Coordinates of C-alpha atoms in Angstrom, one line a residue:
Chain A
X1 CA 1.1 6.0 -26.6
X2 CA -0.1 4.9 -23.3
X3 CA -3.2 4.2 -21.3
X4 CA -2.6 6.4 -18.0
X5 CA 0.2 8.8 -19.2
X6 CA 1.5 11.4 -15.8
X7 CA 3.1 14.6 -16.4
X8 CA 5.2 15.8 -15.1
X9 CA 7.4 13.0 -15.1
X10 CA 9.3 14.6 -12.0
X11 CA 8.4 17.3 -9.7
X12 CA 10.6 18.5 -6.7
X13 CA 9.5 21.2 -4.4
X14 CA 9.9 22.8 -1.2
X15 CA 8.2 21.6 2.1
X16 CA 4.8 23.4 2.6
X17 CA 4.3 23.3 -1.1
X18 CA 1.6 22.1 -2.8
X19 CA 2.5 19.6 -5.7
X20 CA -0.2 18.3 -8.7
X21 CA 0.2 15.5 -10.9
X22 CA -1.5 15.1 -13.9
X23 CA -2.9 12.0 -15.7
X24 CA -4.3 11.4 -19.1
X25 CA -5.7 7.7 -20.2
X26 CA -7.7 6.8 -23.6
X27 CA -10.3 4.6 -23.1
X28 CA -13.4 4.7 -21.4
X29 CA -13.1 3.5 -18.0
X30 CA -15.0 2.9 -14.6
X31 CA -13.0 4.2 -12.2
X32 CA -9.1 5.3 -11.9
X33 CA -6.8 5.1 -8.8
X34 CA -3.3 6.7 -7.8
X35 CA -1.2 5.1 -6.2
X36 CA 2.2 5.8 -4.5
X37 CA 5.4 3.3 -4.4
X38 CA 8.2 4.7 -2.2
X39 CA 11.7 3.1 -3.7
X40 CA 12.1 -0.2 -3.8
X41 CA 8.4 -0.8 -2.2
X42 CA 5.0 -1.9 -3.2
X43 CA 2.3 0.1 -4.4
X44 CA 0.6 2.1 -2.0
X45 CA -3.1 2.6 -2.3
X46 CA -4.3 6.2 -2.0
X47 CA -7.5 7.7 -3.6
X48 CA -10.0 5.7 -5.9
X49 CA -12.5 8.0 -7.8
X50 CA -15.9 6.6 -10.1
X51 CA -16.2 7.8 -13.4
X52 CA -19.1 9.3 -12.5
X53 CA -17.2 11.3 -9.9
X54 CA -15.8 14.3 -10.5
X55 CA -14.0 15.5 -7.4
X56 CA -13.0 13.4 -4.2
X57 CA -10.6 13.9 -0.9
X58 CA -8.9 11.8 1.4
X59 CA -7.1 14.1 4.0
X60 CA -4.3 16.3 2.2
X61 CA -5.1 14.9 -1.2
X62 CA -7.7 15.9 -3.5
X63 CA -8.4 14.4 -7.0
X64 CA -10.4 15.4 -9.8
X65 CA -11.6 13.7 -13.0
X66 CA -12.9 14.8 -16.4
X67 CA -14.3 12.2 -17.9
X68 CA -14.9 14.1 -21.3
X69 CA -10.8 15.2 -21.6
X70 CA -9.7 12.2 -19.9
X71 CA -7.8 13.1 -17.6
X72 CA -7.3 13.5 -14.0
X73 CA -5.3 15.7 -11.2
X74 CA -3.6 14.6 -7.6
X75 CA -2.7 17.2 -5.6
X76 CA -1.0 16.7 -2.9
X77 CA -1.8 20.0 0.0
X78 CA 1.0 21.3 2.4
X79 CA 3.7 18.4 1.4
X80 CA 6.3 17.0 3.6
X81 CA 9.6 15.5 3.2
X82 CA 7.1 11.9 3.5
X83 CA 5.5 12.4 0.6
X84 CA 8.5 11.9 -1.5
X85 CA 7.7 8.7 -3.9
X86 CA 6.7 7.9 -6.7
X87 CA 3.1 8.0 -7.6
X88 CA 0.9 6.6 -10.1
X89 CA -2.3 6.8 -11.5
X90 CA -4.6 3.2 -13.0
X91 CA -7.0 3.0 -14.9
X92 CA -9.8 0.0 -14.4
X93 CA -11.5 0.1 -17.5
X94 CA -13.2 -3.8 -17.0
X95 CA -16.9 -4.6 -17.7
X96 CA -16.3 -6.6 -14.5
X97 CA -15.2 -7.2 -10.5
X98 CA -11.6 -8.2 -10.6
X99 CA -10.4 -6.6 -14.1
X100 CA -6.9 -5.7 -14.9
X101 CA -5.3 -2.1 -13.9
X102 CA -3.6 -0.3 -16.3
X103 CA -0.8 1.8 -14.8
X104 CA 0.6 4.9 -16.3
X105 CA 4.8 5.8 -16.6
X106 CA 4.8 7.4 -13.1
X107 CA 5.5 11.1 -11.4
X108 CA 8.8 11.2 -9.2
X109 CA 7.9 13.8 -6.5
X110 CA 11.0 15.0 -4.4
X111 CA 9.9 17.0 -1.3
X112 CA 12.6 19.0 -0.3
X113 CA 13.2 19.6 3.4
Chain B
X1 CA -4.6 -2.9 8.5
X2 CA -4.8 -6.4 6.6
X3 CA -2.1 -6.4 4.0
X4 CA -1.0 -8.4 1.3
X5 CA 2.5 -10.5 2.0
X6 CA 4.7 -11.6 -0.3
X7 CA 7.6 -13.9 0.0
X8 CA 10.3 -14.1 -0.9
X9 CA 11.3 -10.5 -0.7
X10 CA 14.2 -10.8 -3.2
X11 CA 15.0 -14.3 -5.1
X12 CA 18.4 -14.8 -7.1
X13 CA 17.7 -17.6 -9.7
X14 CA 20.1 -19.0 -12.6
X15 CA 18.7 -18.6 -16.2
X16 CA 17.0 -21.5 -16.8
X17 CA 15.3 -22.2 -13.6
X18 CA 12.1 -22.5 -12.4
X19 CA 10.8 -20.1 -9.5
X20 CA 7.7 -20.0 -7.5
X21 CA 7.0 -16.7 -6.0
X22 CA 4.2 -16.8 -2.9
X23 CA 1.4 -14.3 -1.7
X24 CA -1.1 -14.5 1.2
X25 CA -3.9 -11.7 -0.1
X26 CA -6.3 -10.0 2.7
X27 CA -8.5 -12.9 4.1
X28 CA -11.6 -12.2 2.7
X29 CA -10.8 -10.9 -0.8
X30 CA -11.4 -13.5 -3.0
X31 CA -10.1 -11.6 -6.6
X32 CA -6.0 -11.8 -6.8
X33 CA -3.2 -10.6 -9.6
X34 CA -0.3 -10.6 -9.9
X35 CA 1.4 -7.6 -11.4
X36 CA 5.5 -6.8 -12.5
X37 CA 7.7 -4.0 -12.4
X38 CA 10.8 -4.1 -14.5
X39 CA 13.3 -1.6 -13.4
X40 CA 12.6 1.7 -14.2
X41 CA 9.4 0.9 -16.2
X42 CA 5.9 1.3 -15.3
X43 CA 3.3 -1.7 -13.8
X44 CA 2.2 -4.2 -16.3
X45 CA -0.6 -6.6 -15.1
X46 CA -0.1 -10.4 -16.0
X47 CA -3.2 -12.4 -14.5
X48 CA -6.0 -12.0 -12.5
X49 CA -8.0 -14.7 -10.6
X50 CA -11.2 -15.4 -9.2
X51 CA -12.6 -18.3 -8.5
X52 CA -9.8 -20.6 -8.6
X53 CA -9.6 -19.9 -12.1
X54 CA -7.7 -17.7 -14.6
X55 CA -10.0 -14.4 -15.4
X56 CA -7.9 -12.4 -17.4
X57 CA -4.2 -12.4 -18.3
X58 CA -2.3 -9.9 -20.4
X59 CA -0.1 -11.0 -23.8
X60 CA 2.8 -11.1 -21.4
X61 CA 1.8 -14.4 -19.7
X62 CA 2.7 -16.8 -21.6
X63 CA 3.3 -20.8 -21.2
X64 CA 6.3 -20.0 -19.4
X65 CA 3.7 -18.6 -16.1
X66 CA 1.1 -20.7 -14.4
X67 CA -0.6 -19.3 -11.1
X68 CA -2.4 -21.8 -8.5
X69 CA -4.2 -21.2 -5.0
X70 CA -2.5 -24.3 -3.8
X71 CA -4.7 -24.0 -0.3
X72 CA -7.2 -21.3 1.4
X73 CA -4.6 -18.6 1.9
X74 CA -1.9 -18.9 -0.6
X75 CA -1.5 -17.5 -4.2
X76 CA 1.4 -18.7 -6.2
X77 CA 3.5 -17.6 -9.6
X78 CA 5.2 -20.1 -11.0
X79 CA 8.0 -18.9 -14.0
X80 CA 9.4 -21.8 -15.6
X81 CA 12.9 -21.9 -17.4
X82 CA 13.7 -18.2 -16.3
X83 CA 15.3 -16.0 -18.9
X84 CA 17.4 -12.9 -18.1
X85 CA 14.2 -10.7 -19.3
X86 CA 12.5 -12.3 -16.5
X87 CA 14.2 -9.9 -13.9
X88 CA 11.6 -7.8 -12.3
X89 CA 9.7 -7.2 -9.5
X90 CA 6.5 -9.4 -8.9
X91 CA 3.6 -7.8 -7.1
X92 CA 0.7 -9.8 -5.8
X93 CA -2.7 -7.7 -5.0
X94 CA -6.1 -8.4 -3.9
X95 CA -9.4 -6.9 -4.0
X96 CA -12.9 -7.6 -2.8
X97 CA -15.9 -9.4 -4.6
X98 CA -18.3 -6.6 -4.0
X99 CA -18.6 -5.0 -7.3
X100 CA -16.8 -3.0 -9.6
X101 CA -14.9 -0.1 -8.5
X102 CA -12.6 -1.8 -5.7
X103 CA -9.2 -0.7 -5.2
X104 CA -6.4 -3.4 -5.3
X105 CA -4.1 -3.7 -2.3
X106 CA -0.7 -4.7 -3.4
X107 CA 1.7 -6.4 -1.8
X108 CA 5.7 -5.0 -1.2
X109 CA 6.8 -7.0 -4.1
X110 CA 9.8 -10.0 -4.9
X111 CA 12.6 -9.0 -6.4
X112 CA 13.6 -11.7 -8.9
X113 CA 16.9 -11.6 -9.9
X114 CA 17.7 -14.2 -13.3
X115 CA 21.8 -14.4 -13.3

């Protein structure tokens, strides 16, 4: 399996929901990010959190991290009809500035008018 | 907001080609990838580089890739003799020198098309 696994794969709920996407990863790592990609765009940065962080919020989203299950949550408050993308967690896991990102398969979130 | 730009935003190319795909990363970043998305599949990173040199690249990029900074603001991918498999999209990001834990800012991607 893969570094940086989401579940679900797709969510779809109404407007004024609130939607959470999970992430799991296997290696140790120094910080992970989610991003979002509306279709047929680029990646969107949202939300980078340390490993040494366990909890961070930027506006309507809030993301945790548990180091020792390896895993993390992105939840998304009081969604819109905007929010709909696809969104992805990545895992830096480098010793160094500039290391690779390791993306996981993806959460399709449909907000639903 | 400083973004990454990437042109072109689609490119059709016969098998067997060459292509060179461009970026312009955020002026003062000085660490630069370049990323690929094949349909339906997730993000796979293919090089990073720093200091007008290679720092890492995955198993993916092979002989048939080369990157250059050809001047101050561009960052190039160059595929050589294209294959079918090639088809993907190619996103360029950037991120600062200031330590570790810097997000990348990516790019809205080419589209390479290999008829």
């Amino acid at each position: 399996s893969q570094q940086g696994e989401e579940d679900p794969q797709a969510l779809s709920i109404q407007e004024g929901e609130n939607a959470t996407m999970n992430c799991s990863y296997k290696t140790s790592i120094n910080n992970l990010q989610w991003y979002r990609q509306n279709s047929g765009r680029g990646l969107v940065h949202l939300i980078l959190i340390r490993s040494n962080e366990r909890e961070k919020h930027s506006g309507r989203l809030r993301v945790t991290l548990d180091t020792s299950k390896k895993s993390s949550s992105l939840l998304i408050t009081a969604s819109r009809a905007a929010d709909t993308a696809s969104y992805f967690c990545a895992t830096d896991a480098g010793e160094t500035s500039g290391s690779r990102l390791t993306f996981g398969e993806g959460t399709q979130l449909t907000v639903n008018p | 907001e400083p973004e990454v730009t990437q042109t072109p935003s689609h490119q059709v190319t016969q098998m067997g080609q060459e292509v060179i795909l461009r970026c312009v990363p955020i002026s003062n970043h000085l660490y630069f990838y370049w990323y690929r998305q094949i349909l339906g599949q997730k993000v796979e990173f293919l090089v990073s580089f720093y200091n007008n040199e290679i720092s890492e690249k995955s198993e993916i990029f092979d002989d048939q890739f080369s990157v250059e900074r050809p001047d101050g603001s561009n960052f190039t991918l160059k595929i050589r003799s294209t294959k079918l498999e090639d088809s993907a999209m190619y996103f360029c990001a950037s991120s600062t020198e200031q330590g570790i834990n810097q997000p990348q800012h990516f790019g809205d991607g080419t589209r390479l098309s290999i008829l």
